[in-house]
mmCIF file of C-alpha atoms in Angstrom:
data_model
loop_
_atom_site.group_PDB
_atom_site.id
_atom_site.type_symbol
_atom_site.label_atom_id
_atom_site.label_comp_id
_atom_site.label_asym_id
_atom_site.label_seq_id
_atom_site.Cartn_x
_atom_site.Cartn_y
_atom_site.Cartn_z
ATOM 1 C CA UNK A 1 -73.019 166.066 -14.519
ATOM 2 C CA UNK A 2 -75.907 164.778 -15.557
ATOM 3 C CA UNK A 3 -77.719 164.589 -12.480
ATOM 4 C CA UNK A 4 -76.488 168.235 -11.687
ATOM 5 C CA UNK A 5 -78.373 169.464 -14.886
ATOM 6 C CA UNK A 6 -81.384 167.408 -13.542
ATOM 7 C CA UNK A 7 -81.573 168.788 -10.388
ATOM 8 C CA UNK A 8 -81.163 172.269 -11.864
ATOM 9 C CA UNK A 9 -84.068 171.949 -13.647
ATOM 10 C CA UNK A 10 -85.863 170.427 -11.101
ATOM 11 C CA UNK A 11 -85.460 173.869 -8.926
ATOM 12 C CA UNK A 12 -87.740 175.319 -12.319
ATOM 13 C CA UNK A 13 -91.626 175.669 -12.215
ATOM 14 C CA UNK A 14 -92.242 172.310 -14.128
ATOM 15 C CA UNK A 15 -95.095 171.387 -15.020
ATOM 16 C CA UNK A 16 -96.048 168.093 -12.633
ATOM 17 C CA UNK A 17 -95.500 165.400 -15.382
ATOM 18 C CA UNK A 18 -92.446 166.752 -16.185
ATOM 19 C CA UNK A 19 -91.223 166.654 -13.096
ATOM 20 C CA UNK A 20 -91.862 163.462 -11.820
ATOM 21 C CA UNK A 21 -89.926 162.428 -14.978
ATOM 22 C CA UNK A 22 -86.798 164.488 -14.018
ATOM 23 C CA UNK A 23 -87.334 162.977 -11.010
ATOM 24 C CA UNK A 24 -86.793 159.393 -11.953
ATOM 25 C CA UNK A 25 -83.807 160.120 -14.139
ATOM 26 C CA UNK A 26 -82.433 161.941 -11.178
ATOM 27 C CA UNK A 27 -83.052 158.144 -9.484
ATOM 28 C CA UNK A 28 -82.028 156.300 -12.079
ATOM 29 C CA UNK A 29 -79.137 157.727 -12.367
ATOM 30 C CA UNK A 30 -78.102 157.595 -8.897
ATOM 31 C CA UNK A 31 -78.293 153.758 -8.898
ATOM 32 C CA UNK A 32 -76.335 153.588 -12.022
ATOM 33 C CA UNK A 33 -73.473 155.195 -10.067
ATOM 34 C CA UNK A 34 -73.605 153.501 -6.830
ATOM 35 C CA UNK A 35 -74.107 150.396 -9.207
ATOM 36 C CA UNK A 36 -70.734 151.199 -10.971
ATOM 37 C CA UNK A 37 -69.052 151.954 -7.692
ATOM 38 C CA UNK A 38 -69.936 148.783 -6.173
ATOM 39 C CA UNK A 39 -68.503 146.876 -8.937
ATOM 40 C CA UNK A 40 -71.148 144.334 -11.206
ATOM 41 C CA UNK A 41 -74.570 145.048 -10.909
ATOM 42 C CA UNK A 42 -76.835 143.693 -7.615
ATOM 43 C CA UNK A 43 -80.405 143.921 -7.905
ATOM 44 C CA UNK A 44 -81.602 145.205 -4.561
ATOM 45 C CA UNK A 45 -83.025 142.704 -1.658
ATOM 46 C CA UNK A 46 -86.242 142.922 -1.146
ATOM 47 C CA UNK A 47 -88.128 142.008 1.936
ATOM 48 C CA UNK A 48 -91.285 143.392 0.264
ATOM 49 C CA UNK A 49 -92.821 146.777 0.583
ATOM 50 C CA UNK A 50 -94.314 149.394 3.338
ATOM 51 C CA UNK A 51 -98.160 150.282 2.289
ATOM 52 C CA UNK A 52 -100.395 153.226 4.292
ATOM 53 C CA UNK A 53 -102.538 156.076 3.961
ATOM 54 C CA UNK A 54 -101.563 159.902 4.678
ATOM 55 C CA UNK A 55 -104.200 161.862 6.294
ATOM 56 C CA UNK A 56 -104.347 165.573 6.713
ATOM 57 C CA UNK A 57 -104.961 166.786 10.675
ATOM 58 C CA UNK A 58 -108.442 168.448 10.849
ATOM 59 C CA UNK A 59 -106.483 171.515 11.993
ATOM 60 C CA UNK A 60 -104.433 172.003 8.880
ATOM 61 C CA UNK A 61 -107.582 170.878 6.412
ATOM 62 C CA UNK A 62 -108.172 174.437 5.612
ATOM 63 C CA UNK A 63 -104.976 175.882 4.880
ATOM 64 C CA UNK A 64 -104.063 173.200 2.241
ATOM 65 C CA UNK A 65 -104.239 174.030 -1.504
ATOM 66 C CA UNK A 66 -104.341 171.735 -4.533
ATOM 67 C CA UNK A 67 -101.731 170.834 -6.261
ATOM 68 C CA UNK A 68 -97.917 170.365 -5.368
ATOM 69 C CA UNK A 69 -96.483 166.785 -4.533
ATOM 70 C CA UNK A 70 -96.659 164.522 -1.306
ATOM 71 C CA UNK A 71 -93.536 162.411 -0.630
ATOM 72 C CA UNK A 72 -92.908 159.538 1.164
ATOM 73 C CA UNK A 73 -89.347 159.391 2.289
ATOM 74 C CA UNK A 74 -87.710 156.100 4.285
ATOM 75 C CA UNK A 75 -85.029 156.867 6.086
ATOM 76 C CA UNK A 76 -82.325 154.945 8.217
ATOM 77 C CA UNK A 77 -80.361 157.528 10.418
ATOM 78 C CA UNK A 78 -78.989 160.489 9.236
ATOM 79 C CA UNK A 79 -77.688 159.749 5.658
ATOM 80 C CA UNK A 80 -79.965 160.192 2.794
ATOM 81 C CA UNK A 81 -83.248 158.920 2.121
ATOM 82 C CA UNK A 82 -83.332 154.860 1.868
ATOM 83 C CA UNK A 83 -86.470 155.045 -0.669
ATOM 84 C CA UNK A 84 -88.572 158.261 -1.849
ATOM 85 C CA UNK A 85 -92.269 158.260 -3.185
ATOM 86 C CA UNK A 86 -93.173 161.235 -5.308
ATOM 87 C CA UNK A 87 -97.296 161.394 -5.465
ATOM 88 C CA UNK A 88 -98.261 164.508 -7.639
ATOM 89 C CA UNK A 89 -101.771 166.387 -6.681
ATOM 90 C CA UNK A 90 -102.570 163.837 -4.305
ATOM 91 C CA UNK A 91 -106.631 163.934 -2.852
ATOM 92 C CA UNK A 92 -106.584 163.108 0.582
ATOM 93 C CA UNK A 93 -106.710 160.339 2.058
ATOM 94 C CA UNK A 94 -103.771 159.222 -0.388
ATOM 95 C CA UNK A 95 -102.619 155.433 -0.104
ATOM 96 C CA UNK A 96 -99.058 154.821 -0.696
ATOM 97 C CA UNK A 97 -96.852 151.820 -1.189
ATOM 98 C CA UNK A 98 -93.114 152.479 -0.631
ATOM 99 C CA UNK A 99 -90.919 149.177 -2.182
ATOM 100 C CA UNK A 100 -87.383 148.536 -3.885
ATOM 101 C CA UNK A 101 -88.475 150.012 -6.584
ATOM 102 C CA UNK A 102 -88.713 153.621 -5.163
ATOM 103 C CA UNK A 103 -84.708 153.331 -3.898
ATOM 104 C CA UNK A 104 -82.569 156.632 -4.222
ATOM 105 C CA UNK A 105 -79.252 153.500 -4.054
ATOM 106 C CA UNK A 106 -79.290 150.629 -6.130
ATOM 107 C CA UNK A 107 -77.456 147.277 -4.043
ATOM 108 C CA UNK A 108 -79.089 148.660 -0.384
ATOM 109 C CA UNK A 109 -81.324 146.122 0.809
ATOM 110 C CA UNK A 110 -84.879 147.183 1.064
ATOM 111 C CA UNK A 111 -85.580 145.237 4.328
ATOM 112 C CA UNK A 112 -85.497 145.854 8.376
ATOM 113 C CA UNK A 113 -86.670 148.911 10.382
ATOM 114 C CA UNK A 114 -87.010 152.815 9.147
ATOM 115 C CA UNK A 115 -88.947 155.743 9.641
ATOM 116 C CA UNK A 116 -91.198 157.461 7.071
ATOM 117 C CA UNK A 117 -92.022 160.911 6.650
ATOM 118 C CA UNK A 118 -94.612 162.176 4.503
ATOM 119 C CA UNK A 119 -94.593 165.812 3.276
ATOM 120 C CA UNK A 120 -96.812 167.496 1.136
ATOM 121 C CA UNK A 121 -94.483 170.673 -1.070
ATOM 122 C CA UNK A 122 -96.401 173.259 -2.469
ATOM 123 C CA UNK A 123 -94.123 173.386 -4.774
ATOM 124 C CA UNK A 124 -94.042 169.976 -5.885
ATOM 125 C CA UNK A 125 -90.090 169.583 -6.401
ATOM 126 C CA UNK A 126 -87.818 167.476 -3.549
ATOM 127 C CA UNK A 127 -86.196 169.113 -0.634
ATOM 128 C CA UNK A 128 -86.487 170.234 2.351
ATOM 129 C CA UNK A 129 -89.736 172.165 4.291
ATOM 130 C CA UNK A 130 -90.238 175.370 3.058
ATOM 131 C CA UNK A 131 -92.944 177.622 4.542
ATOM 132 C CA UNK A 132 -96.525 176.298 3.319
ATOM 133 C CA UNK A 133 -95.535 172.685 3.237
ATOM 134 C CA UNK A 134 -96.808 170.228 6.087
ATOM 135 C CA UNK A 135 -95.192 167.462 7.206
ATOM 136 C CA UNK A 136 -96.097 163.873 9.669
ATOM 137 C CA UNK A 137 -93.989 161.062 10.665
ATOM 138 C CA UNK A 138 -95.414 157.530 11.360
ATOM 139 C CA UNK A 139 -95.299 156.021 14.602
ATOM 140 C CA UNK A 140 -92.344 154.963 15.402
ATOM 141 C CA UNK A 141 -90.231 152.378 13.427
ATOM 142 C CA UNK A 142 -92.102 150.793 10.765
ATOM 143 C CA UNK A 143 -90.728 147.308 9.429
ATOM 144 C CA UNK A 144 -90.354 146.215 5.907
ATOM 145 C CA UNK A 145 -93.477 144.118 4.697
ATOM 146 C CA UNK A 146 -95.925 146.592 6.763
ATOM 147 C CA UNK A 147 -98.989 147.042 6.355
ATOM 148 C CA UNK A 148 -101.896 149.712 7.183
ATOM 149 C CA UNK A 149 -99.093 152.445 8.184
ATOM 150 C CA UNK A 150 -101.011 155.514 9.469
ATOM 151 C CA UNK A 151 -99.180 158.834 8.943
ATOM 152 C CA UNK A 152 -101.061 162.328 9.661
ATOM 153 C CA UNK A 153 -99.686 165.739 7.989
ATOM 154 C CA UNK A 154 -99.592 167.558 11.370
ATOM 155 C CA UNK A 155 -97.268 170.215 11.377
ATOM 156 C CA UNK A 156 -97.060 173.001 8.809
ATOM 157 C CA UNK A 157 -94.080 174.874 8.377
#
């Protein structure tokens, strides 16, 4: 219930503080449930973390505004997001370092291949593209323990 309340507030115009906050209560949360559901606590493997910059395309330079939130999301297949960063009023070029610590399910191991998406929401809250929020994808599969990942925000929505 909890993290139904959180995400309902989360759909509010916080203020940027505040919602990164929500944010990692939502997360926390989370991995206390899938923690409980797996039975006694596992501290997630970790095969180190994934570290890059996001660029902006010199096309889309002009039509980006302050503000809002960039997130880094790894994903594996379809099913939710393995890890999500949450960078508030990021200055391009931002650097980013996605790790265990930024898991949406604690007990996954944080190791092998994934993609990452960065995308920059006027809005600043999670979810998906809305119009005015720009989007890249890294090069193909990016391993855990990667370094000098090179994403570009290239398509707007």
């Amino acid at each position: 219930r909890a993290i139904t309340a959180w995400e309902t507030l989360m759909a509010q115009n916080l203020a940027a503080a505040d919602a990164d906050r929500v944010a990692q209560m939502v997360t926390e949360a989370r991995r206390r449930l899938a923690a409980q559901a797996a039975g006694p606590r596992q501290e997630p493997t970790s095969g180190g973390t994934v570290t890059g910059t996001v660029t902006l395309a010199p096309s889309l330079r002009a039509q980006v505004l302050s503000g809002g939130a960039l997130f880094i999301i790894a994903r594996r297949g379809d099913g939710p997001p393995l890890a999500v960063k949450r960078i508030p009023n990021p200055i391009f070029p931002v650097a980013f370092s996605v790790g265990p610590e930024d898991q949406m399910l604690g007990g996954t191991p944080f190791e092998g291949e994934m993609t990452l998406v960065a995308r920059l929401k006027r809005d600043g809250r999670a979810g998906p593209p809305a119009p005015g929020d720009f989007e890249g994808r890294a090069a193909g599969p990016v391993r855990v323990g990667q370094r000098g990942v090179e994403i570009i925000l290239d398509k707007a929505h």
